Coordinates of C-alpha atoms and ligand atoms in Angstrom, one line a residue:
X298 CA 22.7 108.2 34.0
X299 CA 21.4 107.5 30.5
X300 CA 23.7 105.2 28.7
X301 CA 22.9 107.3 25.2
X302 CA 25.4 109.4 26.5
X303 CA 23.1 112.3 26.4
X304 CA 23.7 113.8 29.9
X305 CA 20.6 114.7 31.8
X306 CA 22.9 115.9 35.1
X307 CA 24.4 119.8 34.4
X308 CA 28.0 120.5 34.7
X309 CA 27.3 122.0 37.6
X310 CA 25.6 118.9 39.2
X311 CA 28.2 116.5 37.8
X312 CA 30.8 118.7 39.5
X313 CA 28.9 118.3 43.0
X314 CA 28.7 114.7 42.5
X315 CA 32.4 114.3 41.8
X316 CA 32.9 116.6 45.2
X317 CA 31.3 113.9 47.0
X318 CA 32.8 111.0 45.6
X319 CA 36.5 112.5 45.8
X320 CA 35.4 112.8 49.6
X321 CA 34.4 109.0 50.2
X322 CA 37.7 108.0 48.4
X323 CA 39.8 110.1 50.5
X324 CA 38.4 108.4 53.5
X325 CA 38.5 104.9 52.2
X326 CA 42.3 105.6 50.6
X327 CA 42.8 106.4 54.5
X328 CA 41.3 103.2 55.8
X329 CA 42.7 100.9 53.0
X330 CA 46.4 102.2 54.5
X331 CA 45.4 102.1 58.0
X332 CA 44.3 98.3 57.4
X333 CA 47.7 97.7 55.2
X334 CA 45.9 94.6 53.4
X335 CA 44.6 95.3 50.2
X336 CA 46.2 97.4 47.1
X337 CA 43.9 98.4 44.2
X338 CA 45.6 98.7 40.8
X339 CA 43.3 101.0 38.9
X340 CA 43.9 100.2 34.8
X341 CA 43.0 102.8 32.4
X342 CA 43.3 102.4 28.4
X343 CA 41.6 104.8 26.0
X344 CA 42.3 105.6 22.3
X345 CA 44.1 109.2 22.4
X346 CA 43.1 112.0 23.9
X347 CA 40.2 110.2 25.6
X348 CA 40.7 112.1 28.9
X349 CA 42.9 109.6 30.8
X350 CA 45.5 112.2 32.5
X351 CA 42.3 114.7 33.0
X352 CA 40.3 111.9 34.7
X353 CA 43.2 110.5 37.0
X354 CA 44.1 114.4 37.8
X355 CA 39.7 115.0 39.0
X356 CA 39.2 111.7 40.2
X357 CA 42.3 111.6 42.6
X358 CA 42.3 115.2 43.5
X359 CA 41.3 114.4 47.2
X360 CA 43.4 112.1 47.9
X361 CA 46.5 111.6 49.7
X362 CA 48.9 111.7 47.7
X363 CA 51.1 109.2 49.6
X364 CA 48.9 106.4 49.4
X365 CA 48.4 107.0 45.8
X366 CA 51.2 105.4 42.4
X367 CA 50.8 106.8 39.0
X368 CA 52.5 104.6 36.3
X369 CA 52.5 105.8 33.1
X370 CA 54.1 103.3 30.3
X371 CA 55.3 104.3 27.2
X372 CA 57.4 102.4 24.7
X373 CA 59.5 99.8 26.7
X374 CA 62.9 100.2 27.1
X375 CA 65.8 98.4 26.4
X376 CA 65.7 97.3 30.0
X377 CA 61.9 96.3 29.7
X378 CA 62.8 93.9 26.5
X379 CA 65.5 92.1 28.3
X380 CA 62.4 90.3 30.4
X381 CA 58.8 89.1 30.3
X382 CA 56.4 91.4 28.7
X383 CA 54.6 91.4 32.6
X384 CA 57.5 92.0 34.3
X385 CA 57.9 95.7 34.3
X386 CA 54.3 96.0 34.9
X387 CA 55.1 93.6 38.3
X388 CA 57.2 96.4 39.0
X389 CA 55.2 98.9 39.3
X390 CA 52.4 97.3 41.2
X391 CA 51.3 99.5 44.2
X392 CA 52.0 98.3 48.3
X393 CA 49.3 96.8 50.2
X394 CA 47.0 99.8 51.4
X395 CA 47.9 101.9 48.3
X396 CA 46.5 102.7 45.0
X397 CA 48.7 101.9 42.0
X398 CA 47.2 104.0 38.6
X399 CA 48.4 102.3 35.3
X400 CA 48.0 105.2 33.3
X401 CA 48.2 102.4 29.8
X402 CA 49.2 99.2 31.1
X403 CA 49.9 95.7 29.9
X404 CA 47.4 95.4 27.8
X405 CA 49.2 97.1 25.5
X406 CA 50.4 94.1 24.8
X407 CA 47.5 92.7 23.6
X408 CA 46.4 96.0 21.8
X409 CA 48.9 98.3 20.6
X410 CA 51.8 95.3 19.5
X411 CA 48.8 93.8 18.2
X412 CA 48.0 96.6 16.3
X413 CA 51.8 96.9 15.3
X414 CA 53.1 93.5 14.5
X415 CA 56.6 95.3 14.0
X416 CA 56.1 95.8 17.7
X417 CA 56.1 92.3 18.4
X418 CA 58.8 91.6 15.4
X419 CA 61.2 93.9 17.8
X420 CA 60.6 91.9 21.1
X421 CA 63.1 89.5 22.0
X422 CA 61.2 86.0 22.4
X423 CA 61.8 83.2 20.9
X424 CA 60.9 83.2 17.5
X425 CA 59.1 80.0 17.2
X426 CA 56.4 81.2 19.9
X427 CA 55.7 84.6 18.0
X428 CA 53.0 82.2 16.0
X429 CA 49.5 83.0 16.0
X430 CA 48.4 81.4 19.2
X431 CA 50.0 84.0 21.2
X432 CA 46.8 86.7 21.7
X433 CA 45.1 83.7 22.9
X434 CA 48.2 82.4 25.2
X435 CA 48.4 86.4 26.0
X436 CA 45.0 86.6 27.2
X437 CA 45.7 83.6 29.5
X438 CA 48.1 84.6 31.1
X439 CA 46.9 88.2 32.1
X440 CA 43.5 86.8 33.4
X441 CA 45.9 84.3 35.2
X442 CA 48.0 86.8 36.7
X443 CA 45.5 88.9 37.7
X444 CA 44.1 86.0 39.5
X445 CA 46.9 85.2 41.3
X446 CA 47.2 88.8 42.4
X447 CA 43.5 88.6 43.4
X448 CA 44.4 85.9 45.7
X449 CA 47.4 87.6 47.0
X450 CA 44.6 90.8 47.7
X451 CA 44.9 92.9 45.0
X452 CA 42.0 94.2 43.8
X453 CA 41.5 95.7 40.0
X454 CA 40.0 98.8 38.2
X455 CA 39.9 97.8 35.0
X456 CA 38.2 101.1 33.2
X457 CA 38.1 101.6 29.4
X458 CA 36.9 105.0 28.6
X459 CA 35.7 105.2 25.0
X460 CA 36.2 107.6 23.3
X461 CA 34.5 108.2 20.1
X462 CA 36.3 108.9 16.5
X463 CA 34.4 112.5 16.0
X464 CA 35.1 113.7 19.9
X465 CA 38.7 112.1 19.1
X466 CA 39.2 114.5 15.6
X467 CA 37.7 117.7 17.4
X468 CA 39.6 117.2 20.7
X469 CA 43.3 116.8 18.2
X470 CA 42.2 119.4 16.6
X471 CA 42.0 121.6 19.9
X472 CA 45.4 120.7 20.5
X473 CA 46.2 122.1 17.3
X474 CA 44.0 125.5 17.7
X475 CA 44.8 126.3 20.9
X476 CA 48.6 127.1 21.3
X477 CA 48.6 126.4 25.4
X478 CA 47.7 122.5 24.1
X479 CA 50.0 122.4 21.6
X480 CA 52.4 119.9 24.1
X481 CA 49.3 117.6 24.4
X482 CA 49.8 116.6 20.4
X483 CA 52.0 114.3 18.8
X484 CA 52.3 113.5 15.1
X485 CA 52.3 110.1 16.5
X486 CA 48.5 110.6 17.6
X487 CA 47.2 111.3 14.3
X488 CA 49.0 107.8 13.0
X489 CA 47.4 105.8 15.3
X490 CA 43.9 107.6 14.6
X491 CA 44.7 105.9 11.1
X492 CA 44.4 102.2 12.3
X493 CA 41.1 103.0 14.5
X494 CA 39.4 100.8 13.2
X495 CA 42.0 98.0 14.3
X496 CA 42.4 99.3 17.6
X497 CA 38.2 99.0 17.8
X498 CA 39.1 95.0 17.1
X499 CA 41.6 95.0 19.2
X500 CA 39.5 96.8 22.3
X501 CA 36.4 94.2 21.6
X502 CA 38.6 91.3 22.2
X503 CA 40.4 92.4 25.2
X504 CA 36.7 93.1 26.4
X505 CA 35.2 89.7 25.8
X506 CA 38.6 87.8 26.7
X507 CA 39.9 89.9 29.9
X508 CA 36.6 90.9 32.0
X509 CA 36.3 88.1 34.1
X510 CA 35.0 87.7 37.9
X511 CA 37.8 89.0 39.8
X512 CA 38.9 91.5 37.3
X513 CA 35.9 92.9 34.8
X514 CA 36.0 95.7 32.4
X515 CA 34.2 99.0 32.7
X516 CA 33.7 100.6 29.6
X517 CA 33.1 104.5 30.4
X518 CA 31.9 107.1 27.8
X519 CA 34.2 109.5 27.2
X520 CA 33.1 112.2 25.3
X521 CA 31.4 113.6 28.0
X522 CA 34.2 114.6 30.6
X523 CA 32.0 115.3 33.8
X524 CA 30.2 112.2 33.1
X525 CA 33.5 110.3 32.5
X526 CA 35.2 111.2 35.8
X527 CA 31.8 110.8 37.9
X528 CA 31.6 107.0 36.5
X529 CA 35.2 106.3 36.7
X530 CA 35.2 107.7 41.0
X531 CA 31.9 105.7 40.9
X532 CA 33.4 102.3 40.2
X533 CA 36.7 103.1 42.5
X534 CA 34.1 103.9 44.8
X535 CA 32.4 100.6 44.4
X536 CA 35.8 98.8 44.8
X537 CA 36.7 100.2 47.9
X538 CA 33.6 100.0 49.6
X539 CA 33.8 96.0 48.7
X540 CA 37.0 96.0 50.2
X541 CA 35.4 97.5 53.3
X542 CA 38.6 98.6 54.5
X543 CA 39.1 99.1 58.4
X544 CA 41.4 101.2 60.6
X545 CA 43.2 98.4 63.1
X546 CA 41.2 97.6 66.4
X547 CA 43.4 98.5 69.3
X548 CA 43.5 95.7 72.2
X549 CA 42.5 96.6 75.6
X550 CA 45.8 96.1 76.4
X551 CA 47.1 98.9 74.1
X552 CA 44.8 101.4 75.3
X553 CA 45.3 100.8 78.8
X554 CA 49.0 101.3 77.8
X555 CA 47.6 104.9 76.5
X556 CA 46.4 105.7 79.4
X557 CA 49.4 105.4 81.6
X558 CA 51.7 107.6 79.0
X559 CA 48.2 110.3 78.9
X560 CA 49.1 110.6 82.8
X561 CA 52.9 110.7 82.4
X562 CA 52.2 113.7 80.0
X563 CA 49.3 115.2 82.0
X564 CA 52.1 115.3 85.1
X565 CA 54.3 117.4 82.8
X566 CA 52.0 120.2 82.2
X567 CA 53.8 123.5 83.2
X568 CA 52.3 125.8 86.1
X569 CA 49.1 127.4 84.8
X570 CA 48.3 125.1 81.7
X571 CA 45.3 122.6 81.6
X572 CA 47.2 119.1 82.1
X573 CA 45.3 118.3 78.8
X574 CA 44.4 120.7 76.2
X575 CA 43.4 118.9 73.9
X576 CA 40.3 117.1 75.9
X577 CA 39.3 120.8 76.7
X578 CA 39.5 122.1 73.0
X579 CA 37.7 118.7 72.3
X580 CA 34.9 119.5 75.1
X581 CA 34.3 122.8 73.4
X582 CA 34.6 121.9 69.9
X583 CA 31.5 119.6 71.2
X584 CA 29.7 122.3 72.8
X585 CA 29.6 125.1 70.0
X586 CA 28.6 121.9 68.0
X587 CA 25.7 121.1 70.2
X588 CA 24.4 124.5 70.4
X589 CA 24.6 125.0 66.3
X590 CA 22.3 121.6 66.7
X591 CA 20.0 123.1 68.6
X592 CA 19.6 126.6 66.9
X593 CA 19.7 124.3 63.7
X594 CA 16.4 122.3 65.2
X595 CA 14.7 125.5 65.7
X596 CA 14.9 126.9 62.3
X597 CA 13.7 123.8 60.8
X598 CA 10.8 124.0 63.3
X599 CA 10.3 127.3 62.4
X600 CA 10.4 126.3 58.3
X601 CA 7.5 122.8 59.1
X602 CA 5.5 125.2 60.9
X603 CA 5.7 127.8 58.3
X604 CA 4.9 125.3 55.7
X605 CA 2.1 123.8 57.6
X606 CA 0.9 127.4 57.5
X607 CA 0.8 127.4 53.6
X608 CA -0.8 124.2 53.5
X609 CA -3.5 125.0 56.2
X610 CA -3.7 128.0 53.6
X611 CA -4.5 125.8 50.8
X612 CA -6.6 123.5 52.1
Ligands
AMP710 P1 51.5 108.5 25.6 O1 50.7 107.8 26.6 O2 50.6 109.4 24.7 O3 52.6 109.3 26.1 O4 52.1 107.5 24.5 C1 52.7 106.4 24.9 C2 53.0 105.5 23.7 O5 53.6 104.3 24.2 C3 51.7 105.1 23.1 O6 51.7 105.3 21.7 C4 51.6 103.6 23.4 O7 50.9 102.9 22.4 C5 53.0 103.2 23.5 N1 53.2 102.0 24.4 C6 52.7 101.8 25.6 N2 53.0 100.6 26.0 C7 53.6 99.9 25.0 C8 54.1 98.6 24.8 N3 54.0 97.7 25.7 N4 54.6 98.3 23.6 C9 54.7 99.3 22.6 N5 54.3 100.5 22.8 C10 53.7 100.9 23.9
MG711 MG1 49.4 110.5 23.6

């Protein structure tokens, strides 16, 4: 892809690439739970109306949707305040073999109560540490935690998709021409499209600060949406195919086990049935398979020596 933005691939090309990738990661989501090791906790922040809920609805759209957490946080509760700013985020992390979506997260905390020092007026720590120090102490401890999580075999997604200001004012403003969007807009949105400029600070630092070995940043461009979604199933992609995720060897043991309940079964096949059906539908599964191989074989033969033709034409 060129950075620029500027898409060389068609929608319809994008669309066929996405295909694909929601493929692999329906396979690997399967492995990842078969091997029961590993969770991924995918992290998406975004200035409004960047495409976060459209890119977790395409990327995802294969998936199993058991093996799969979407979190979205809003304002925290009362509930949320009465703790550590991480701990309803620890909450919500996914099980090992599953894939937890943080649809915002807690760097919130670091971006919009940064943004909003009301927000951090309102929250209930000891006054003394609300000094200045506390972005840095902030950023500390979330590339700590996410450390220790690392350890423990987490694995992150951190993706920023960046949106810009223009695509931002023509996207609100399709949310306010087209009555079927209308739900998508919030007076809210516009307010925060007023400190953009802070939030931009804001974003820069958590960049610099936050992507770190076990945890880095992807910053995705966002005004193009087929181009978004490809890049953000890439990098899943990349993440799972890292983890190399395995389904369980069974021990000879366990198989030989199999084989005495296959005969117990086989014994209980009533008069006139196949004492395994499922090996025959197997065998002839195989079979139309093998002879689609072979007519396949001969049409290509067919197409090289037809091409040879045209070149012996040429020449
Ligand atoms: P939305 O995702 O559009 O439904 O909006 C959720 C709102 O909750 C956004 O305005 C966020 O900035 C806000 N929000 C999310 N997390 C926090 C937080 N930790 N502290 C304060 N506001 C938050
Ligand atoms: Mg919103």
């Amino acid at each position: 892809f060129d950075p620029s933005g500027h898409r060389k691939q068609s929608k319809a090309e994008a669309k066929e690439i996405l295909a694909e990738a929601t493929e692999l990661l329906a396979e690997y989501q399967m492995r990842l739970a078969a091997q029961d090791t590993y969770g991924v906790v995918m992290v998406l922040q975004a200035m409004d109306a960047a495409g976060k809920d459209g890119t977790i609805r395409h990327v995802m759209s294969g998936v199993n949707p058991q093996g799969v957490q979407v979190s979205s946080f809003k304002v925290p509760s009362s509930e949320d305040l009465n703790h550590d700013y991480l701990w309803r985020y620890a909450r919500k992390l996914p099980e090992r073999g599953n894939i937890g979506i943080f649809n915002r997260s807690y760097y919130e905390e670091v971006l919009v109560v940064r943004v909003h020092p009301q927000i951090l007026a309102a929250q209930k720590i000891p006054a003394k540490l609300k000094d200045r120090g506390i972005w840095n102490r902030r950023f500390r401890e979330i590339n700590d935690w996410e450390h220790y999580l690392t350890d423990q075999g987490y694995r992150f997604v951190k993706l920023f998709l960046n949106v810009s200001k223009e695509e931002q004012r023509y996207r609100f403003l399709s949310r306010i021409d087209d009555g079927d969007k209308n739900w998508k807009f919030s007076a809210n949105d516009s307010k925060e499209r007023a400190y953009w400029d802070d939030y931009q600070k804001a974003f820069s630092e958590i960049l610099s600060r936050t992507s770190t070995p076990w945890a880095p940043w992807y910053v995705i461009l966002a005004d193009d949406k087929p181009f978004a979604r490809v890049a953000a199933a890439g990098v899943l992609a990349h993440t799972l195919i890292d983890i190399d995720p395995r389904y369980p060897a069974v021990s000879k043991e366990a198989r030989d086990a199999l084989q005495v309940q296959k005969a117990a079964l086989e014994a209980e096949a009533p008069a006139g049935a196949a004492p395994d059906p499922y090996a025959a539908a197997l065998a002839e599964k195989a079979a139309e398979k093998a002879a689609e191989k072979a007519g396949g074989k001969k049409a290509d033969k067919a197409e090289k020596a037809e091409k040879a033709g045209k070149k012996g034409k040429k020449a």
